CSV table of C-alpha atoms and ligand atoms in Angstrom, one decimal:
chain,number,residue,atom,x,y,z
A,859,UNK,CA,134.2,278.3,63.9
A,860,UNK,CA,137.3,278.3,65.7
A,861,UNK,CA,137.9,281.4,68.2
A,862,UNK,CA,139.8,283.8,66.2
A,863,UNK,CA,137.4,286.9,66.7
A,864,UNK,CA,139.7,289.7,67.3
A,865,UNK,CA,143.2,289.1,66.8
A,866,UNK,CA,145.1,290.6,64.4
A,867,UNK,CA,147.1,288.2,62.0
A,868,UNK,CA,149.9,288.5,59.9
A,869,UNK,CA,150.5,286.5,56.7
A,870,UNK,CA,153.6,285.8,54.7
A,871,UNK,CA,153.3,285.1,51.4
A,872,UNK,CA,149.7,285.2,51.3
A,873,UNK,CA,148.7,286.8,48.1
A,874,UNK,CA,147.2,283.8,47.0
A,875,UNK,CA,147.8,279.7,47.5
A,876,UNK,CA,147.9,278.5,50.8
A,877,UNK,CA,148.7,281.8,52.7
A,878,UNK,CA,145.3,283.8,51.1
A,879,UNK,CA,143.3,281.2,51.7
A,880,UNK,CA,144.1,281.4,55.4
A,881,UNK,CA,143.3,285.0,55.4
A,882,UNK,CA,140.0,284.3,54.0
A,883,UNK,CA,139.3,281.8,56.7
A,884,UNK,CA,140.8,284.1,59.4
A,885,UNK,CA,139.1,287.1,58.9
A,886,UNK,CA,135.8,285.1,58.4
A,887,UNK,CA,136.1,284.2,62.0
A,888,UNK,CA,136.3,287.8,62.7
A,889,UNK,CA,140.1,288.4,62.4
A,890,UNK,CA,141.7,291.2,61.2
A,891,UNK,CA,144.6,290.0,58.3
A,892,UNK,CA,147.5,291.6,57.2
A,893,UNK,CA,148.6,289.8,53.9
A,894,UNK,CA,152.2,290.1,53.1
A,895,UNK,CA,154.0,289.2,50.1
A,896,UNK,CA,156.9,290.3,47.1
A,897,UNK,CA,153.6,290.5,45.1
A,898,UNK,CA,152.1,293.8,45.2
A,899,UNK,CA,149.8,293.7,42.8
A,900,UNK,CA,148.0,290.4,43.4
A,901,UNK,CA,148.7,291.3,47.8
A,902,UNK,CA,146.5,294.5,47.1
A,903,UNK,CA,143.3,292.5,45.6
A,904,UNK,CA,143.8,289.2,47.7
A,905,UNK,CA,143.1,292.3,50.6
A,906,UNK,CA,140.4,294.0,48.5
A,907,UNK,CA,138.7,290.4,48.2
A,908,UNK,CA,138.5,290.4,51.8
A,909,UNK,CA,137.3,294.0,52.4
A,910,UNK,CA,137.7,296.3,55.5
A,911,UNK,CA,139.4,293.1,57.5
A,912,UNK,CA,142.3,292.7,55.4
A,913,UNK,CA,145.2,295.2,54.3
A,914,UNK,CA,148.0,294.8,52.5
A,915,UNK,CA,151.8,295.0,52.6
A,916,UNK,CA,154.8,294.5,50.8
A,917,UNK,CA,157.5,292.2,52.4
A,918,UNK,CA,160.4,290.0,51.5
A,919,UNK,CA,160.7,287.6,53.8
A,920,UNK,CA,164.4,287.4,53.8
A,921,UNK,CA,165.2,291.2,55.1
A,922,UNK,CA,165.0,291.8,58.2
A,923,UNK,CA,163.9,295.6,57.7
A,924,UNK,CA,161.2,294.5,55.3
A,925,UNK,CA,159.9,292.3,58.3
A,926,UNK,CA,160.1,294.8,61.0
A,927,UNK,CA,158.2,297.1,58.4
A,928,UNK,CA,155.2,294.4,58.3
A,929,UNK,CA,155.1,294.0,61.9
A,930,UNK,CA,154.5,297.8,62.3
A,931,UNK,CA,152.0,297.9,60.2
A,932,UNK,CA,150.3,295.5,61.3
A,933,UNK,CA,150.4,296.8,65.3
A,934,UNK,CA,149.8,300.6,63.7
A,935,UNK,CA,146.9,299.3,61.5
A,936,UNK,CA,145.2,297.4,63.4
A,937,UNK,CA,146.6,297.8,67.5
A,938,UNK,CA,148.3,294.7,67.9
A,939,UNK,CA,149.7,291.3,67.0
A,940,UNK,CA,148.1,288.3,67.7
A,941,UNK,CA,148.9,285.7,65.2
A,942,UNK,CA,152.0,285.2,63.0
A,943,UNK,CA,151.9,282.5,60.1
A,944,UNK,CA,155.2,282.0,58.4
A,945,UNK,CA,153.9,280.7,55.0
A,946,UNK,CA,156.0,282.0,52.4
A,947,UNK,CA,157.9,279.7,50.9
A,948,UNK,CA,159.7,278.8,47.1
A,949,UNK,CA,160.2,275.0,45.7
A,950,UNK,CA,163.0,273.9,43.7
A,951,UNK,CA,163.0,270.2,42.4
A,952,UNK,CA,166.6,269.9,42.6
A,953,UNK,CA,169.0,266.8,43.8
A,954,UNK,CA,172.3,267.4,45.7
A,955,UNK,CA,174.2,266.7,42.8
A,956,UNK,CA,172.1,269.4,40.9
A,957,UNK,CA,172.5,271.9,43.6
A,958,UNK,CA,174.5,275.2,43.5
A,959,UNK,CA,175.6,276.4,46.5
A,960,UNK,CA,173.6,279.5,45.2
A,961,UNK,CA,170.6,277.5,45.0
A,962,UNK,CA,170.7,275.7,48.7
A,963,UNK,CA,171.8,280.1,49.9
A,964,UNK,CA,168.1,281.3,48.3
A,965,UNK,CA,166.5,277.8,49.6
A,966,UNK,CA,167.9,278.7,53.2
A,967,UNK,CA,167.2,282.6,52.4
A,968,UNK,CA,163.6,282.3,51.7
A,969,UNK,CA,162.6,278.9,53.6
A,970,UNK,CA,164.3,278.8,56.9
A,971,UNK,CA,165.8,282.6,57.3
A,972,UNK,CA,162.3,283.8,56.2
A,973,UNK,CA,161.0,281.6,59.3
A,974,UNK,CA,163.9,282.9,61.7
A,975,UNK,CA,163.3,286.7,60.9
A,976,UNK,CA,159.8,286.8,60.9
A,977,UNK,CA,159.4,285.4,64.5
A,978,UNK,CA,162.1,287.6,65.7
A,979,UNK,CA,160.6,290.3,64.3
A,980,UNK,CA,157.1,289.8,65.2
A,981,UNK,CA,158.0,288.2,69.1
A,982,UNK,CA,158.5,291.9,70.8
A,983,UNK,CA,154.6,292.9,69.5
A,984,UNK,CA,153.5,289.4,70.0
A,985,UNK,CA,155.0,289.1,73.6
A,986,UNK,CA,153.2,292.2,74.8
A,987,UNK,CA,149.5,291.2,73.0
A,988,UNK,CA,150.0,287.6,74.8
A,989,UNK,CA,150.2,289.5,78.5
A,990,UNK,CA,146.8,290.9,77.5
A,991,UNK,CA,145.1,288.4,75.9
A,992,UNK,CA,143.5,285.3,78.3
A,993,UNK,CA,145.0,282.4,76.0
A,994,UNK,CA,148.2,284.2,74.3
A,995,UNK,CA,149.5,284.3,71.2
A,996,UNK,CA,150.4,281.7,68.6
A,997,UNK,CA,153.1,281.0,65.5
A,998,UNK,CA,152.0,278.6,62.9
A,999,UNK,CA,154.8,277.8,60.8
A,1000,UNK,CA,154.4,276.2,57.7
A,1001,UNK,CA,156.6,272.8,57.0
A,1002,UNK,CA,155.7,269.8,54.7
A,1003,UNK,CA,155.5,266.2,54.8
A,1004,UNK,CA,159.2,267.0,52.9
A,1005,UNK,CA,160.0,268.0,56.4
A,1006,UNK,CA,159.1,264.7,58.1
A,1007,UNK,CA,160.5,262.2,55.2
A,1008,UNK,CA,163.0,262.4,52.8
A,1009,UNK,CA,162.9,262.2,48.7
A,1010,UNK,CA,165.3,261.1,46.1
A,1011,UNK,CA,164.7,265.3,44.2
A,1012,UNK,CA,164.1,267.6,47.2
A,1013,UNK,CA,167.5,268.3,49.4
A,1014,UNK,CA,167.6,271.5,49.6
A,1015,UNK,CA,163.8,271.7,50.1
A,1016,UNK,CA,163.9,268.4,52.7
A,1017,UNK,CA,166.5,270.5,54.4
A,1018,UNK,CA,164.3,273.5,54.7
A,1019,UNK,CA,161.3,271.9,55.8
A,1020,UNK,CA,163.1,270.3,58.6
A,1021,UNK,CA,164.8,273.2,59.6
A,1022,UNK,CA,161.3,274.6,59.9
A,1023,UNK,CA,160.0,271.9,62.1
A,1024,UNK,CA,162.8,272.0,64.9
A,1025,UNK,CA,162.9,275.0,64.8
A,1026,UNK,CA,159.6,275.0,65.9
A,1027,UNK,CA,159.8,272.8,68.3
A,1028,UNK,CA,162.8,274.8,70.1
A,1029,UNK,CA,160.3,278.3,69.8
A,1030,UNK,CA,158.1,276.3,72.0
A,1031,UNK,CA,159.7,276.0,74.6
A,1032,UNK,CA,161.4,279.6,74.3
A,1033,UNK,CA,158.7,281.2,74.1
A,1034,UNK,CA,155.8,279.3,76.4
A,1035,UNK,CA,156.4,281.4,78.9
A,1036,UNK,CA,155.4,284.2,77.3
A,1037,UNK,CA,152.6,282.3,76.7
A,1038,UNK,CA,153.2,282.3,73.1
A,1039,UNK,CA,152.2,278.5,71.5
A,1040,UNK,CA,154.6,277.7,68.4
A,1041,UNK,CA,153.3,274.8,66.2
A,1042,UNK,CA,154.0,273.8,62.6
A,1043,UNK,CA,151.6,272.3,59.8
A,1044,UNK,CA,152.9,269.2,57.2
A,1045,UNK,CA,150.9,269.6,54.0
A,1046,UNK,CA,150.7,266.9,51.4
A,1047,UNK,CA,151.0,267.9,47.5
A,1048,UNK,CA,148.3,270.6,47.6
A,1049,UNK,CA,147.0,272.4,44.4
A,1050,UNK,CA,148.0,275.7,44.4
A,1051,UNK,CA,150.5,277.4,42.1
A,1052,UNK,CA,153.7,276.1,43.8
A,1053,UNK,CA,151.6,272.6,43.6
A,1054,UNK,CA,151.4,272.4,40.1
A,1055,UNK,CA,154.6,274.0,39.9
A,1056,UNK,CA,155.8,270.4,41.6
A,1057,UNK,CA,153.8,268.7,39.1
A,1058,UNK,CA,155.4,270.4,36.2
A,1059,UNK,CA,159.4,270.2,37.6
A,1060,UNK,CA,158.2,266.5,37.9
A,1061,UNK,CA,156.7,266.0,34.5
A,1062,UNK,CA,159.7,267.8,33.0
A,1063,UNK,CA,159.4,269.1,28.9
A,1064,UNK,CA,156.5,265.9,28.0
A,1065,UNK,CA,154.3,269.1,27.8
A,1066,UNK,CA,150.1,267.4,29.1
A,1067,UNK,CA,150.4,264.1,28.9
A,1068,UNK,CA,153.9,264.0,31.1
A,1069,UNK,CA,152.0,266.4,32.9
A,1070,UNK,CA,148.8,264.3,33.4
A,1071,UNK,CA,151.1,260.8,34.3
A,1072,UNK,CA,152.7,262.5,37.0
A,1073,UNK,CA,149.9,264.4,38.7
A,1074,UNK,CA,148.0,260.5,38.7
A,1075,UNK,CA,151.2,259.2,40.3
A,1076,UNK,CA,150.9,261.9,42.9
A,1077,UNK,CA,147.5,261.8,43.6
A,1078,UNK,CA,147.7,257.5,44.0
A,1079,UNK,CA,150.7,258.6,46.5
A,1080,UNK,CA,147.8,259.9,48.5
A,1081,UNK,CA,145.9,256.9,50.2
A,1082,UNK,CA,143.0,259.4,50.7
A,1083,UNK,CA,142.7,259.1,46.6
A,1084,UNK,CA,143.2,262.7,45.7
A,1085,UNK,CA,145.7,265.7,46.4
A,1086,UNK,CA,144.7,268.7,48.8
A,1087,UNK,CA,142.9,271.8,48.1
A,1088,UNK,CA,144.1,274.9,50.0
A,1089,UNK,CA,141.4,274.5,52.5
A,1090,UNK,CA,142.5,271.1,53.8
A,1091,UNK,CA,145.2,273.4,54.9
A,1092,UNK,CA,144.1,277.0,55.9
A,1093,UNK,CA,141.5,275.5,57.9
A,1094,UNK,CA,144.4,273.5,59.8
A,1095,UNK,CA,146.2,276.3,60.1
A,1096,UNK,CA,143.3,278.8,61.3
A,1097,UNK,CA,142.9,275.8,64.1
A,1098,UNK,CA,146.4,275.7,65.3
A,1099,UNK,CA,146.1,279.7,65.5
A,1100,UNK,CA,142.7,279.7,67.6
A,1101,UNK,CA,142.3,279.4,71.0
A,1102,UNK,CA,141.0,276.0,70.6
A,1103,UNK,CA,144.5,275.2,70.2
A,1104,UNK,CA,145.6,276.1,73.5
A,1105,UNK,CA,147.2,273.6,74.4
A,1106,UNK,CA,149.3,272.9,71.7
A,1107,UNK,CA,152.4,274.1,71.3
A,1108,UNK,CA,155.7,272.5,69.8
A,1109,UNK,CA,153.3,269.9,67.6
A,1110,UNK,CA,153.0,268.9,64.1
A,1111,UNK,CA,149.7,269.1,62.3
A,1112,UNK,CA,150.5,266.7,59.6
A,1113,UNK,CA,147.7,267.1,57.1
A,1114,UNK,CA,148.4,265.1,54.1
A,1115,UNK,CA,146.0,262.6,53.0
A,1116,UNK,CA,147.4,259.4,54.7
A,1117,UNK,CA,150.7,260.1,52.5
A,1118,UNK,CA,154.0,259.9,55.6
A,1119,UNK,CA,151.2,256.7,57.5
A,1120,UNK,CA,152.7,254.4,54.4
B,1437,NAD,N1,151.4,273.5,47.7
B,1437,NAD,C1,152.0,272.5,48.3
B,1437,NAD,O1,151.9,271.4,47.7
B,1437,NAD,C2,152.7,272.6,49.6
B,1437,NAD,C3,153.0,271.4,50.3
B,1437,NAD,C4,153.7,271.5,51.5
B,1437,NAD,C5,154.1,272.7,52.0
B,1437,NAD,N2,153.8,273.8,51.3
B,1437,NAD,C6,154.3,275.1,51.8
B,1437,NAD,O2,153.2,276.0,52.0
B,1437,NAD,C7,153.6,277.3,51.9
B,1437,NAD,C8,152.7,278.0,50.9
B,1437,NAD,O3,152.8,277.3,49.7
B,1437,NAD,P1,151.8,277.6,48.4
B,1437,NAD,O4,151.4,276.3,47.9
B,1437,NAD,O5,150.7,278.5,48.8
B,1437,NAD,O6,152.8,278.3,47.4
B,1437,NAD,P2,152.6,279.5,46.4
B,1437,NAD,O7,153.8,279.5,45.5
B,1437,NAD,O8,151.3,279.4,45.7
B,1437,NAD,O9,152.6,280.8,47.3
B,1437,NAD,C9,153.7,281.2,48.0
B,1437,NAD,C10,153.7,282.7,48.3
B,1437,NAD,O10,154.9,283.0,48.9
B,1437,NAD,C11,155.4,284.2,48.3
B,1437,NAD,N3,156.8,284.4,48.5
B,1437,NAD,C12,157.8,283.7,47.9
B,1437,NAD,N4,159.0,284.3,48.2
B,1437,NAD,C13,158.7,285.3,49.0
B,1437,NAD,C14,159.5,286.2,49.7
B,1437,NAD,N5,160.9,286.2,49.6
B,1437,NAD,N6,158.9,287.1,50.5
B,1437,NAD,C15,157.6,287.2,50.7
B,1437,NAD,N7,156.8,286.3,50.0
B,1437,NAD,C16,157.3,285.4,49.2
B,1437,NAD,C17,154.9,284.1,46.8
B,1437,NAD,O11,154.9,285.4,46.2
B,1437,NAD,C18,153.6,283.5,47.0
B,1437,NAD,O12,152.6,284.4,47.1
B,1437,NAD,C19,155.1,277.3,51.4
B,1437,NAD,O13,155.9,277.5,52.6
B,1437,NAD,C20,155.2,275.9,50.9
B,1437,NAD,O14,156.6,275.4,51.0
B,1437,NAD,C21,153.1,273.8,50.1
């Protein structure tokens, strides 16, 4: 189990996919979750799921009050702030030619300013939980293997996933001595809802079939011989977040099946 017993941590966009399963995994290692999300509803019983350890609140990652509402929350609900995981995140198949400037604005809004905020936002609380705690504090912030390599329909998402990894590399180093680690994660194609979502932008209006053909193609793409389930990646995540991650800060956890070693 990785040493997450009693830090508090808080989770964008984690009423379900990638960002509840990480709650579940957290607060199973004896965390205390905030999940945070534009979905109230399904926010409320991701919490409820996970019982006295969880709570729930609304936030849209791309205000900056919404944020600094979540982070007090958090610190009032539960006496601190431990662990940050900037997960939210929206998918657009889209090539440059395709793109709006309206569309690369709520890419940037939701992707990369979503990142920005939520660290400035959470960094005062965090810095003061780090000066008490014997390892510090940690970021995880969530990238893609889009944010390593490029593709011929993703620009605006490629942009935003890169964004997201130098930016956290350049945290890092801010923030180290405040013994803060900062360290992003590189999923694969991973079956959640924005996952099939892919599959479905992909396979366009074929309606199963397309759909089928196309979710084949991405699983061969995968030299592992399938596509992730969200506890290939919450479990990377709840590592990078632990104390058995101490010394890593300013890294990429790249946890995609073998797909950016091709
Ligand atoms: N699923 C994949 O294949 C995959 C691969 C690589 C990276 N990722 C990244 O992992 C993260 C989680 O993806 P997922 O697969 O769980 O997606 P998902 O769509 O299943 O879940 C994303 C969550 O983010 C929330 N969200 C969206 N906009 C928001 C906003 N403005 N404020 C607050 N919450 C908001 C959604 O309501 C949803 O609950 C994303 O950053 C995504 O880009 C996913």
């Amino acid at each position: 189990m990785n040493r997450v017993d009693g830090k508090v941590a808080l989770i964008s966009g984690s009423a379900r996919g990638l960002g509840a399963q990480t709650a579940k995994v957290l607060a199973a290692g004896g965390a205390k979750v905030v999940i945070a999300d534009i979905l109230d509803d399904l926010g409320q019983q991701t919490a409820a799921e996970i019982g006295s350890a969880a709570a729930f609140v609304h936030l849209d990652v791309t205000s900056e009050e919404s944020w600094q509402a979540a982070v007090k929350f958090a610190a009032e609900k539960f006496g601190g702030l431990h662990i940050l995981v900037n997960n939210a995140g929206i998918f657009r198949r889209q090539t440059t030619e395709e793109t709006s400037l309206a569309d690369w604005r709520l890419m940037t809004a939701v992707n990369l300013d979503g990142v920005f905020l939520g660290t400035k936002s959470a960094l005062p609380v965090l810095k003061t939980c780090a000066a008490k705690d014997p390892v510090g504090c940690a970021i995880v912030n969530l990238s893609s293997v889009a944010g390593l390599v490029g593709s011929a329909s993703g620009a605006p998402y490629c942009m935003s996933k890169g964004g997201v990894r130098i930016y956290t590399k350049a945290c890092a180093i801010e923030f180290a001595p405040y013994r803060i680690r900062v360290n992003s994660i590189h999923p694969g194609l991973i079956d959640t809802d924005m996952g099939r979502d892919v599959i479905a932008q992909m396979a366009g209006p074929g309606g199963t079939a397309a759909n089928n053909a196309v979710r084949d193609a991405l699983i061969s793409w995968h030299p592992i011989g399938r596509i992730g389930v969200p506890m290939d990646i919450a479990n990377g995540i709840a590592f990078l977040a632990s104390d058995d991650a101490a010394f890593m800060t300013g890294s990429e956890l790249v946890v995609d099946g073998g797909v950016t070693a091709q």
